[in-house]
Amino acid sequence: SSDEVTFMPDLHFRLHFRHYSGYLESTNKSQLHYWFFESQGNPSTDPVVLWLTGGPGCSSLLAAMTEQGPIRIEDDETLAPNPSAWNLKTNFLYLESPAGVGFSYNANGQYKTDDKQTAELNFEALKSFFQKFPQYAKNDFYITGESYGGVYVPTLAEKCLDRKFPAPFKGFAVGNGYLDQKLLGNSWLQFVYYHGLVDTPLWEKLVEECCHDGTKLRKCDFVGSEKKSCQKLIEKIHNNFNSAPINVYNIYAVCNQSSIRRDELTPEQVARRFLVTNLLQLDADYVNQLKDSPPCLNYDSLQDYLNRKDVRHALHIRPQSLSWTPCNPNIDYTNQYKSLAKVVRKLVSSGLKGLIYNGDVDTACNYLGDEWFAEELGFKTIREFEPWLVNATGQVGGFVKIFDGFAYTTIRGSGT
């Protein structure tokens, strides 16, 4: 009860659900901040859903207050309701992970971690959550996330599966996930060409230099090529792309360049640098050029709001927590999983429900690479690729393919 949020500054509408904010104890003296919204439906029976935003190093409060959470931040730092909130029929838990992200901290000031340590960190925090909220221990439980959540979600799900906790663990969902470095790197090049971001002569030269057989582009390993001529062309394409003010999370969205803090890396810059260094493995000099990439995302109002004293007090933020930032590029994080195929196969084969979904105009973790990933898992096709419709309008919302044990779907015209 001490974690219940009873007042939110600049919230001028009535909430029809309870919500809680506080800390979950984890390994190595880590204290992970959470924000839990009870369902607007039937909290006692609706599923509990955990959300993990990626990065690595980006806060889940980005999703809570700008994506699917029930409370949205406006430019003037007032709060507005979200009619499409995911807690309409679920109890929704946001976790800021690992320590050093958002309001989460480590009592020893240790902010060096990796994929396996983070999975353990998240699992222990999950145990702490159900100790605080034992009334939800029997509800169905799902793990969800986006971007580098493509690593967070399967690795945590595997621990829940192996340790049989929580008992009613039912499934997982990954949105625009970082699921396979090689597939995402190769598909990124095809994505930008077929979306009009690379001209045909440059593309044809790339295929000529990088592919043994240009008629089999699906099998062309652009990023694995050791030819200097191929690597230089890839660098040229990235230089052209990054020199333009394009929102990597949604290439058709507005690139917001107003009032961005120039002394900090924006989430977009973090994603671009991570994409290039880990997916395309280009040289360090080229990566350093990306520090001055044109920023397109503006979280100033959210950052200012969450760092207000009255807001920190309302959310029970401890003095040990640092100032909230959308992403923390100073975390010493080591990527260990180059592909999550083995882990996801294990999860699906165990009988868990699975969903891989992608907004089809995101380039950071594009739909094509994740579609290839889904296909290469090797599960039997139950229903072929087909459109799904938005009930209210009858318009095509995207496309879906059903495999034995999981589904892959796109969301048409959407970014991350």
CSV table of C-alpha atoms in Angstrom, one decimal:
chain,number,residue,atom,x,y,z
A,1,SER,CA,0.0,0.0,0.0
A,2,SER,CA,2.9,2.3,0.6
A,3,ASP,CA,3.7,2.2,-3.2
A,4,GLU,CA,0.2,3.3,-4.2
A,5,VAL,CA,0.2,6.5,-6.2
A,6,THR,CA,-2.7,8.6,-4.8
A,7,PHE,CA,-1.9,11.9,-6.6
A,8,MET,CA,-0.2,12.9,-9.9
A,9,PRO,CA,0.7,16.5,-10.5
A,10,ASP,CA,-1.1,18.1,-13.5
A,11,LEU,CA,-3.5,15.2,-13.9
A,12,HIS,CA,-6.9,16.7,-14.3
A,13,PHE,CA,-9.1,13.7,-15.0
A,14,ARG,CA,-10.3,10.8,-12.9
A,15,LEU,CA,-8.6,7.5,-13.1
A,16,HIS,CA,-10.8,4.4,-12.8
A,17,PHE,CA,-8.0,2.1,-11.7
A,18,ARG,CA,-5.3,2.0,-9.0
A,19,HIS,CA,-1.6,2.3,-9.8
A,20,TYR,CA,1.6,1.8,-7.9
A,21,SER,CA,5.2,3.0,-8.2
A,22,GLY,CA,8.2,2.0,-6.2
A,23,TYR,CA,11.2,-0.4,-6.2
A,24,LEU,CA,11.8,-4.1,-6.6
A,25,GLU,CA,14.8,-5.7,-5.0
A,26,SER,CA,17.1,-7.6,-7.3
A,27,THR,CA,20.6,-9.1,-7.4
A,28,ASN,CA,23.8,-7.4,-6.5
A,29,LYS,CA,22.0,-4.6,-4.5
A,30,SER,CA,20.1,-3.4,-7.5
A,31,GLN,CA,16.8,-1.6,-6.9
A,32,LEU,CA,14.7,-1.6,-10.1
A,33,HIS,CA,11.9,1.0,-10.4
A,34,TYR,CA,8.5,-0.2,-11.4
A,35,TRP,CA,5.2,1.4,-12.3
A,36,PHE,CA,2.2,-0.9,-12.1
A,37,PHE,CA,-1.3,-0.1,-13.5
A,38,GLU,CA,-4.2,-2.3,-12.5
A,39,SER,CA,-6.6,-3.3,-15.2
A,40,GLN,CA,-9.5,-1.1,-16.1
A,41,GLY,CA,-11.5,-4.4,-16.6
A,42,ASN,CA,-11.3,-7.0,-13.9
A,43,PRO,CA,-8.0,-6.8,-12.0
A,44,SER,CA,-8.6,-9.9,-10.0
A,45,THR,CA,-8.8,-12.1,-13.2
A,46,ASP,CA,-7.2,-10.2,-16.0
A,47,PRO,CA,-3.6,-11.2,-17.0
A,48,VAL,CA,-0.5,-9.5,-15.6
A,49,VAL,CA,1.7,-8.2,-18.5
A,50,LEU,CA,5.3,-7.1,-18.0
A,51,TRP,CA,6.8,-4.5,-20.4
A,52,LEU,CA,10.6,-4.0,-21.0
A,53,THR,CA,11.8,-1.2,-23.3
A,54,GLY,CA,15.1,-1.9,-25.0
A,55,GLY,CA,18.1,0.2,-25.9
A,56,PRO,CA,19.9,-1.3,-24.1
A,57,GLY,CA,19.7,1.5,-21.6
A,58,CYS,CA,16.3,3.0,-22.4
A,59,SER,CA,13.5,3.5,-19.9
A,60,SER,CA,10.2,1.7,-19.9
A,61,LEU,CA,8.6,4.9,-18.8
A,62,LEU,CA,8.9,6.0,-22.4
A,63,ALA,CA,6.3,3.4,-23.3
A,64,ALA,CA,4.3,4.1,-20.1
A,65,MET,CA,3.8,7.8,-21.0
A,66,THR,CA,4.2,8.1,-24.8
A,67,GLU,CA,3.0,4.7,-26.1
A,68,GLN,CA,0.6,2.2,-24.6
A,69,GLY,CA,0.3,3.5,-21.0
A,70,PRO,CA,-3.0,4.9,-19.7
A,71,ILE,CA,-1.5,8.3,-18.8
A,72,ARG,CA,0.1,10.4,-21.6
A,73,ILE,CA,2.4,13.4,-21.3
A,74,GLU,CA,1.5,16.5,-23.3
A,75,ASP,CA,4.0,19.2,-24.5
A,76,ASP,CA,2.9,21.5,-21.7
A,77,GLU,CA,3.7,18.8,-19.1
A,78,THR,CA,0.1,18.1,-18.4
A,79,LEU,CA,-1.3,14.6,-18.4
A,80,ALA,CA,-4.0,13.2,-20.7
A,81,PRO,CA,-5.8,9.9,-20.9
A,82,ASN,CA,-4.9,7.3,-23.5
A,83,PRO,CA,-8.1,5.7,-24.9
A,84,SER,CA,-6.0,2.8,-26.4
A,85,ALA,CA,-4.1,2.0,-23.2
A,86,TRP,CA,-3.1,-1.7,-22.8
A,87,ASN,CA,-4.4,-1.8,-19.3
A,88,LEU,CA,-7.9,-1.7,-20.6
A,89,LYS,CA,-8.0,-5.5,-20.1
A,90,THR,CA,-4.6,-6.3,-18.5
A,91,ASN,CA,-2.7,-5.5,-15.3
A,92,PHE,CA,0.3,-3.7,-16.8
A,93,LEU,CA,3.7,-3.6,-15.2
A,94,TYR,CA,6.5,-1.4,-16.5
A,95,LEU,CA,10.1,-2.2,-15.3
A,96,GLU,CA,13.1,0.1,-15.7
A,97,SER,CA,16.0,-2.2,-16.3
A,98,PRO,CA,18.9,-2.8,-15.8
A,99,ALA,CA,20.1,-0.7,-12.9
A,100,GLY,CA,21.1,2.8,-14.1
A,101,VAL,CA,18.1,3.1,-16.4
A,102,GLY,CA,15.6,5.7,-15.5
A,103,PHE,CA,15.0,5.7,-11.7
A,104,SER,CA,16.6,2.3,-11.2
A,105,TYR,CA,19.9,2.2,-9.3
A,106,ASN,CA,22.5,0.0,-7.7
A,107,ALA,CA,23.4,0.7,-4.1
A,108,ASN,CA,27.1,0.0,-4.9
A,109,GLY,CA,27.1,2.3,-7.9
A,110,GLN,CA,27.9,-0.7,-10.2
A,111,TYR,CA,26.5,-0.2,-13.7
A,112,LYS,CA,28.3,-2.9,-15.7
A,113,THR,CA,26.2,-5.7,-17.0
A,114,ASP,CA,25.4,-8.0,-19.9
A,115,ASP,CA,22.5,-10.0,-21.4
A,116,LYS,CA,22.7,-12.9,-18.9
A,117,GLN,CA,23.1,-10.7,-15.9
A,118,THR,CA,20.2,-8.6,-16.9
A,119,ALA,CA,17.9,-11.6,-17.4
A,120,GLU,CA,18.8,-12.7,-13.8
A,121,LEU,CA,18.2,-9.1,-12.6
A,122,ASN,CA,14.8,-9.0,-14.2
A,123,PHE,CA,13.8,-12.5,-12.9
A,124,GLU,CA,14.7,-11.5,-9.3
A,125,ALA,CA,12.8,-8.3,-9.7
A,126,LEU,CA,9.8,-10.3,-10.9
A,127,LYS,CA,9.9,-12.4,-7.8
A,128,SER,CA,10.0,-9.2,-5.7
A,129,PHE,CA,6.9,-7.9,-7.5
A,130,PHE,CA,4.8,-11.0,-6.7
A,131,GLN,CA,5.9,-10.8,-3.1
A,132,LYS,CA,4.5,-7.3,-3.0
A,133,PHE,CA,1.4,-8.2,-5.0
A,134,PRO,CA,0.6,-11.9,-4.0
A,135,GLN,CA,-3.0,-11.4,-5.1
A,136,TYR,CA,-1.8,-11.5,-8.7
A,137,ALA,CA,0.3,-14.7,-8.4
A,138,LYS,CA,-2.5,-16.8,-9.9
A,139,ASN,CA,-3.3,-14.6,-12.9
A,140,ASP,CA,-2.0,-15.5,-16.3
A,141,PHE,CA,1.3,-13.9,-16.9
A,142,TYR,CA,3.0,-12.6,-20.1
A,143,ILE,CA,6.3,-10.9,-20.9
A,144,THR,CA,6.4,-8.2,-23.6
A,145,GLY,CA,8.9,-5.6,-24.9
A,146,GLU,CA,10.3,-3.8,-27.9
A,147,SER,CA,13.6,-3.1,-29.7
A,148,TYR,CA,16.4,-4.6,-27.5
A,149,GLY,CA,13.5,-6.2,-25.7
A,150,GLY,CA,14.1,-8.8,-28.4
A,151,VAL,CA,16.9,-9.9,-26.1
A,152,TYR,CA,15.3,-9.0,-22.7
A,153,VAL,CA,12.0,-10.8,-23.3
A,154,PRO,CA,13.2,-14.2,-24.5
A,155,THR,CA,16.1,-14.5,-22.0
A,156,LEU,CA,13.8,-13.6,-19.1
A,157,ALA,CA,11.1,-15.9,-20.5
A,158,GLU,CA,13.6,-18.8,-20.6
A,159,LYS,CA,14.4,-18.3,-16.9
A,160,CYS,CA,10.7,-18.2,-16.0
A,161,LEU,CA,10.2,-21.4,-18.0
A,162,ASP,CA,13.1,-23.2,-16.5
A,163,ARG,CA,12.4,-22.2,-12.9
A,164,LYS,CA,8.6,-22.6,-13.2
A,165,PHE,CA,7.9,-19.1,-11.9
A,166,PRO,CA,5.4,-17.5,-12.0
A,167,ALA,CA,3.3,-20.7,-12.2
A,168,PRO,CA,0.7,-19.4,-14.7
A,169,PHE,CA,3.3,-18.1,-17.3
A,170,LYS,CA,1.5,-18.2,-20.6
A,171,GLY,CA,3.5,-16.4,-23.3
A,172,PHE,CA,5.6,-13.6,-24.7
A,173,ALA,CA,5.5,-10.9,-27.3
A,174,VAL,CA,8.3,-8.9,-29.0
A,175,GLY,CA,7.7,-5.7,-31.0
A,176,ASN,CA,10.3,-4.6,-33.6
A,177,GLY,CA,12.7,-6.8,-31.8
A,178,TYR,CA,16.5,-7.1,-31.9
A,179,LEU,CA,16.3,-10.8,-32.5
A,180,ASP,CA,19.1,-11.6,-34.9
A,181,GLN,CA,22.0,-9.2,-35.7
A,182,LYS,CA,22.9,-10.7,-39.1
A,183,LEU,CA,19.4,-10.8,-40.4
A,184,LEU,CA,18.6,-7.3,-39.3
A,185,GLY,CA,21.9,-6.0,-40.7
A,186,ASN,CA,21.3,-7.6,-44.1
A,187,SER,CA,17.6,-6.7,-44.3
A,188,TRP,CA,18.3,-3.1,-43.3
A,189,LEU,CA,20.1,-2.5,-46.6
A,190,GLN,CA,17.2,-4.0,-48.6
A,191,PHE,CA,14.7,-2.0,-46.5
A,192,VAL,CA,16.3,1.4,-47.2
A,193,TYR,CA,16.7,0.6,-51.0
A,194,TYR,CA,13.1,-0.6,-51.5
A,195,HIS,CA,11.8,2.4,-49.5
A,196,GLY,CA,13.4,4.9,-51.8
A,197,LEU,CA,16.3,5.9,-49.5
A,198,VAL,CA,19.1,4.6,-51.8
A,199,ASP,CA,19.3,5.2,-55.5
A,200,THR,CA,19.4,2.3,-58.0
A,201,PRO,CA,23.0,2.7,-59.3
A,202,LEU,CA,24.4,2.6,-55.8
A,203,TRP,CA,22.2,-0.4,-54.9
A,204,GLU,CA,23.3,-2.3,-58.1
A,205,LYS,CA,26.9,-1.6,-57.3
A,206,LEU,CA,26.4,-2.8,-53.7
A,207,VAL,CA,24.9,-6.1,-55.0
A,208,GLU,CA,27.7,-6.5,-57.5
A,209,GLU,CA,30.4,-6.1,-54.9
A,210,CYS,CA,28.8,-7.9,-52.0
A,211,CYS,CA,26.8,-10.8,-53.5
A,212,HIS,CA,28.0,-13.8,-55.3
A,213,ASP,CA,24.7,-14.2,-57.0
A,214,GLY,CA,22.6,-11.1,-57.4
A,215,THR,CA,19.5,-13.1,-58.1
A,216,LYS,CA,19.5,-14.5,-54.6
A,217,LEU,CA,19.4,-11.4,-52.5
A,218,ARG,CA,17.7,-13.2,-49.6
A,219,LYS,CA,20.9,-15.2,-49.1
A,220,CYS,CA,23.3,-12.3,-49.7
A,221,ASP,CA,25.4,-11.7,-46.6
A,222,PHE,CA,26.2,-8.0,-47.0
A,223,VAL,CA,27.4,-7.4,-43.5
A,224,GLY,CA,29.5,-10.5,-43.4
A,225,SER,CA,31.5,-9.6,-46.5
A,226,GLU,CA,35.2,-9.0,-45.9
A,227,LYS,CA,35.6,-7.2,-49.2
A,228,LYS,CA,36.8,-3.6,-48.6
A,229,SER,CA,34.8,-2.5,-51.7
A,230,CYS,CA,31.6,-3.9,-50.2
A,231,GLN,CA,32.3,-2.4,-46.8
A,232,LYS,CA,32.9,1.0,-48.3
A,233,LEU,CA,29.6,0.9,-50.1
A,234,ILE,CA,27.8,0.0,-46.9
A,235,GLU,CA,29.4,2.9,-45.2
A,236,LYS,CA,28.4,5.2,-48.0
A,237,ILE,CA,24.8,4.1,-47.7
A,238,HIS,CA,24.8,4.6,-43.9
A,239,ASN,CA,26.5,8.0,-44.3
A,240,ASN,CA,23.8,9.1,-46.7
A,241,PHE,CA,21.1,7.8,-44.4
A,242,ASN,CA,22.5,9.3,-41.2
A,243,SER,CA,23.2,12.7,-42.8
A,244,ALA,CA,19.5,13.2,-43.4
A,245,PRO,CA,17.1,14.1,-40.6
A,246,ILE,CA,15.2,10.8,-40.8
A,247,ASN,CA,13.4,9.3,-37.8
A,248,VAL,CA,14.9,5.8,-37.7
A,249,TYR,CA,11.9,4.5,-35.7
A,250,ASN,CA,9.4,5.7,-38.3
A,251,ILE,CA,10.8,6.9,-41.6
A,252,TYR,CA,7.5,8.7,-42.5
A,253,ALA,CA,7.1,10.5,-39.2
A,254,VAL,CA,8.2,14.1,-38.6
A,255,CYS,CA,11.8,14.6,-37.5
A,256,ASN,CA,11.5,16.8,-34.5
A,257,GLN,CA,14.6,19.0,-34.1
A,258,SER,CA,13.3,21.6,-31.7
A,259,SER,CA,14.6,22.1,-28.1
A,260,ILE,CA,16.6,18.9,-28.0
A,261,ARG,CA,19.3,18.7,-25.4
A,262,ARG,CA,22.4,18.8,-27.5
A,263,ASP,CA,24.7,17.7,-24.6
A,264,GLU,CA,22.9,14.3,-24.4
A,265,LEU,CA,22.5,11.4,-26.7
A,266,THR,CA,18.9,11.0,-27.7
A,267,PRO,CA,17.3,7.6,-28.0
A,268,GLU,CA,17.5,7.9,-31.7
A,269,GLN,CA,21.3,8.5,-31.6
A,270,VAL,CA,21.7,5.6,-29.2
A,271,ALA,CA,19.8,3.3,-31.5
A,272,ARG,CA,21.8,4.5,-34.6
A,273,ARG,CA,25.1,3.9,-32.9
A,274,PHE,CA,24.1,0.5,-31.6
A,275,LEU,CA,22.7,-0.5,-35.0
A,276,VAL,CA,26.0,0.4,-36.8
A,277,THR,CA,28.4,-0.9,-34.2
A,278,ASN,CA,26.6,-4.2,-33.6
A,279,LEU,CA,24.7,-5.0,-36.8
A,280,LEU,CA,27.0,-3.7,-39.5
A,281,GLN,CA,30.3,-3.8,-37.6
A,282,LEU,CA,31.8,-0.8,-39.2
A,283,ASP,CA,35.0,0.9,-38.2
A,284,ALA,CA,35.2,3.1,-35.1
A,285,ASP,CA,35.9,6.3,-37.0
A,286,TYR,CA,32.7,6.0,-38.8
A,287,VAL,CA,30.7,5.2,-35.7
A,288,ASN,CA,32.1,8.4,-34.0
A,289,GLN,CA,30.6,10.5,-36.8
A,290,LEU,CA,27.2,9.5,-35.6
A,291,LYS,CA,27.4,11.5,-32.4
A,292,ASP,CA,26.2,14.5,-34.3
A,293,SER,CA,23.4,12.7,-36.2
A,294,PRO,CA,20.4,15.0,-36.6
A,295,PRO,CA,18.1,14.2,-33.7
A,296,CYS,CA,14.4,13.5,-34.4
A,297,LEU,CA,12.8,12.6,-31.1
A,298,ASN,CA,11.9,15.1,-28.5
A,299,TYR,CA,11.3,13.8,-24.9
A,300,ASP,CA,12.0,17.2,-23.2
A,301,SER,CA,8.5,17.5,-21.7
A,302,LEU,CA,8.6,14.0,-20.3
A,303,GLN,CA,12.1,14.4,-19.0
A,304,ASP,CA,11.3,17.7,-17.4
A,305,TYR,CA,8.1,16.3,-15.9
A,306,LEU,CA,9.6,13.2,-14.3
A,307,ASN,CA,12.5,15.2,-12.8
A,308,ARG,CA,10.1,17.6,-11.0
A,309,LYS,CA,10.3,17.3,-7.2
A,310,ASP,CA,6.5,16.9,-6.9
A,311,VAL,CA,6.4,14.2,-9.5
A,312,ARG,CA,9.3,12.3,-8.0
A,313,HIS,CA,7.6,12.5,-4.6
A,314,ALA,CA,4.3,11.3,-6.1
A,315,LEU,CA,6.0,8.3,-7.6
A,316,HIS,CA,8.0,7.5,-4.5
A,317,ILE,CA,11.4,8.0,-6.2
A,318,ARG,CA,14.3,7.6,-3.8
A,319,PRO,CA,17.0,10.1,-3.3
A,320,GLN,CA,19.6,7.5,-4.5
A,321,SER,CA,18.1,7.6,-8.0
A,322,LEU,CA,19.8,9.9,-10.5
A,323,SER,CA,18.0,12.4,-12.7
A,324,TRP,CA,15.7,10.6,-15.2
A,325,THR,CA,16.8,10.4,-18.8
A,326,PRO,CA,15.1,8.6,-21.7
A,327,CYS,CA,18.2,6.5,-22.3
A,328,ASN,CA,21.5,6.2,-20.4
A,329,PRO,CA,24.4,5.6,-22.8
A,330,ASN,CA,26.8,5.5,-19.9
A,331,ILE,CA,25.8,2.0,-18.8
A,332,ASP,CA,28.6,-0.5,-19.5
A,333,TYR,CA,26.5,-3.1,-21.3
A,334,THR,CA,27.8,-6.2,-23.2
A,335,ASN,CA,25.7,-7.8,-25.9
A,336,GLN,CA,26.1,-11.6,-25.7
A,337,TYR,CA,23.3,-12.9,-27.9
A,338,LYS,CA,23.9,-12.4,-31.6
A,339,SER,CA,20.7,-14.4,-32.3
A,340,LEU,CA,17.8,-15.4,-30.1
A,341,ALA,CA,16.7,-18.2,-32.4
A,342,LYS,CA,17.7,-21.1,-30.1
A,343,VAL,CA,16.0,-19.5,-27.1
A,344,VAL,CA,12.8,-18.6,-29.0
A,345,ARG,CA,12.6,-22.2,-30.4
A,346,LYS,CA,12.8,-23.5,-26.9
A,347,LEU,CA,10.0,-21.2,-25.7
A,348,VAL,CA,7.6,-22.0,-28.6
A,349,SER,CA,8.3,-25.8,-28.3
A,350,SER,CA,7.5,-25.6,-24.6
A,351,GLY,CA,3.9,-24.6,-25.4
A,352,LEU,CA,4.1,-20.9,-24.6
A,353,LYS,CA,2.1,-18.6,-26.8
A,354,GLY,CA,4.4,-16.3,-28.9
A,355,LEU,CA,4.0,-13.1,-30.9
A,356,ILE,CA,6.5,-11.3,-33.0
A,357,TYR,CA,5.1,-8.0,-34.4
A,358,ASN,CA,6.6,-5.1,-36.3
A,359,GLY,CA,5.6,-1.7,-37.4
A,360,ASP,CA,6.5,-1.8,-41.1
A,361,VAL,CA,8.2,1.6,-41.4
A,362,ASP,CA,10.7,1.3,-38.6
A,363,THR,CA,14.4,0.9,-39.6
A,364,ALA,CA,16.1,0.5,-36.2
A,365,CYS,CA,14.8,-3.2,-36.0
A,366,ASN,CA,13.0,-3.6,-39.3
A,367,TYR,CA,10.1,-5.9,-40.2
A,368,LEU,CA,12.0,-7.8,-42.9
A,369,GLY,CA,14.7,-9.1,-40.6
A,370,ASP,CA,12.2,-10.2,-38.0
A,371,GLU,CA,10.1,-11.9,-40.7
A,372,TRP,CA,13.2,-13.8,-41.8
A,373,PHE,CA,13.8,-14.7,-38.2
A,374,ALA,CA,10.3,-16.0,-37.8
A,375,GLU,CA,10.5,-18.1,-41.0
A,376,GLU,CA,13.9,-19.6,-40.1
A,377,LEU,CA,12.7,-20.8,-36.7
A,378,GLY,CA,11.4,-23.8,-38.7
A,379,PHE,CA,7.8,-24.2,-37.3
A,380,LYS,CA,5.0,-25.4,-39.5
A,381,THR,CA,2.8,-22.8,-41.2
A,382,ILE,CA,-0.8,-23.0,-40.0
A,383,ARG,CA,-2.2,-20.0,-41.9
A,384,GLU,CA,-0.4,-18.3,-44.8
A,385,PHE,CA,0.5,-14.6,-44.9
A,386,GLU,CA,-2.8,-12.6,-45.1
A,387,PRO,CA,-4.2,-9.2,-44.2
A,388,TRP,CA,-5.9,-8.5,-40.9
A,389,LEU,CA,-8.5,-5.8,-40.7
A,390,VAL,CA,-9.3,-3.0,-38.3
A,391,ASN,CA,-12.9,-3.8,-37.1
A,392,ALA,CA,-14.1,-0.3,-36.8
A,393,THR,CA,-13.1,0.7,-40.3
A,394,GLY,CA,-12.6,-2.5,-42.3
A,395,GLN,CA,-9.2,-1.1,-43.4
A,396,VAL,CA,-6.1,-3.3,-43.6
A,397,GLY,CA,-4.2,-3.0,-40.3
A,398,GLY,CA,-1.3,-5.1,-41.4
A,399,PHE,CA,-0.5,-8.7,-42.4
A,400,VAL,CA,-0.2,-11.9,-40.2
A,401,LYS,CA,1.2,-15.4,-40.6
A,402,ILE,CA,0.3,-18.1,-38.1
A,403,PHE,CA,2.9,-20.7,-37.3
A,404,ASP,CA,2.5,-23.8,-35.1
A,405,GLY,CA,2.9,-22.1,-31.7
A,406,PHE,CA,3.3,-18.5,-32.5
A,407,ALA,CA,2.4,-15.7,-34.9
A,408,TYR,CA,4.2,-13.1,-36.9
A,409,THR,CA,2.4,-9.9,-37.8
A,410,THR,CA,3.0,-6.4,-39.2
A,411,ILE,CA,1.3,-3.2,-38.3
A,412,ARG,CA,0.8,-1.2,-41.5
A,413,GLY,CA,2.2,2.4,-41.5
A,414,SER,CA,3.6,2.1,-38.0
A,415,GLY,CA,7.0,2.7,-36.5
A,416,THR,CA,8.4,1.0,-33.5
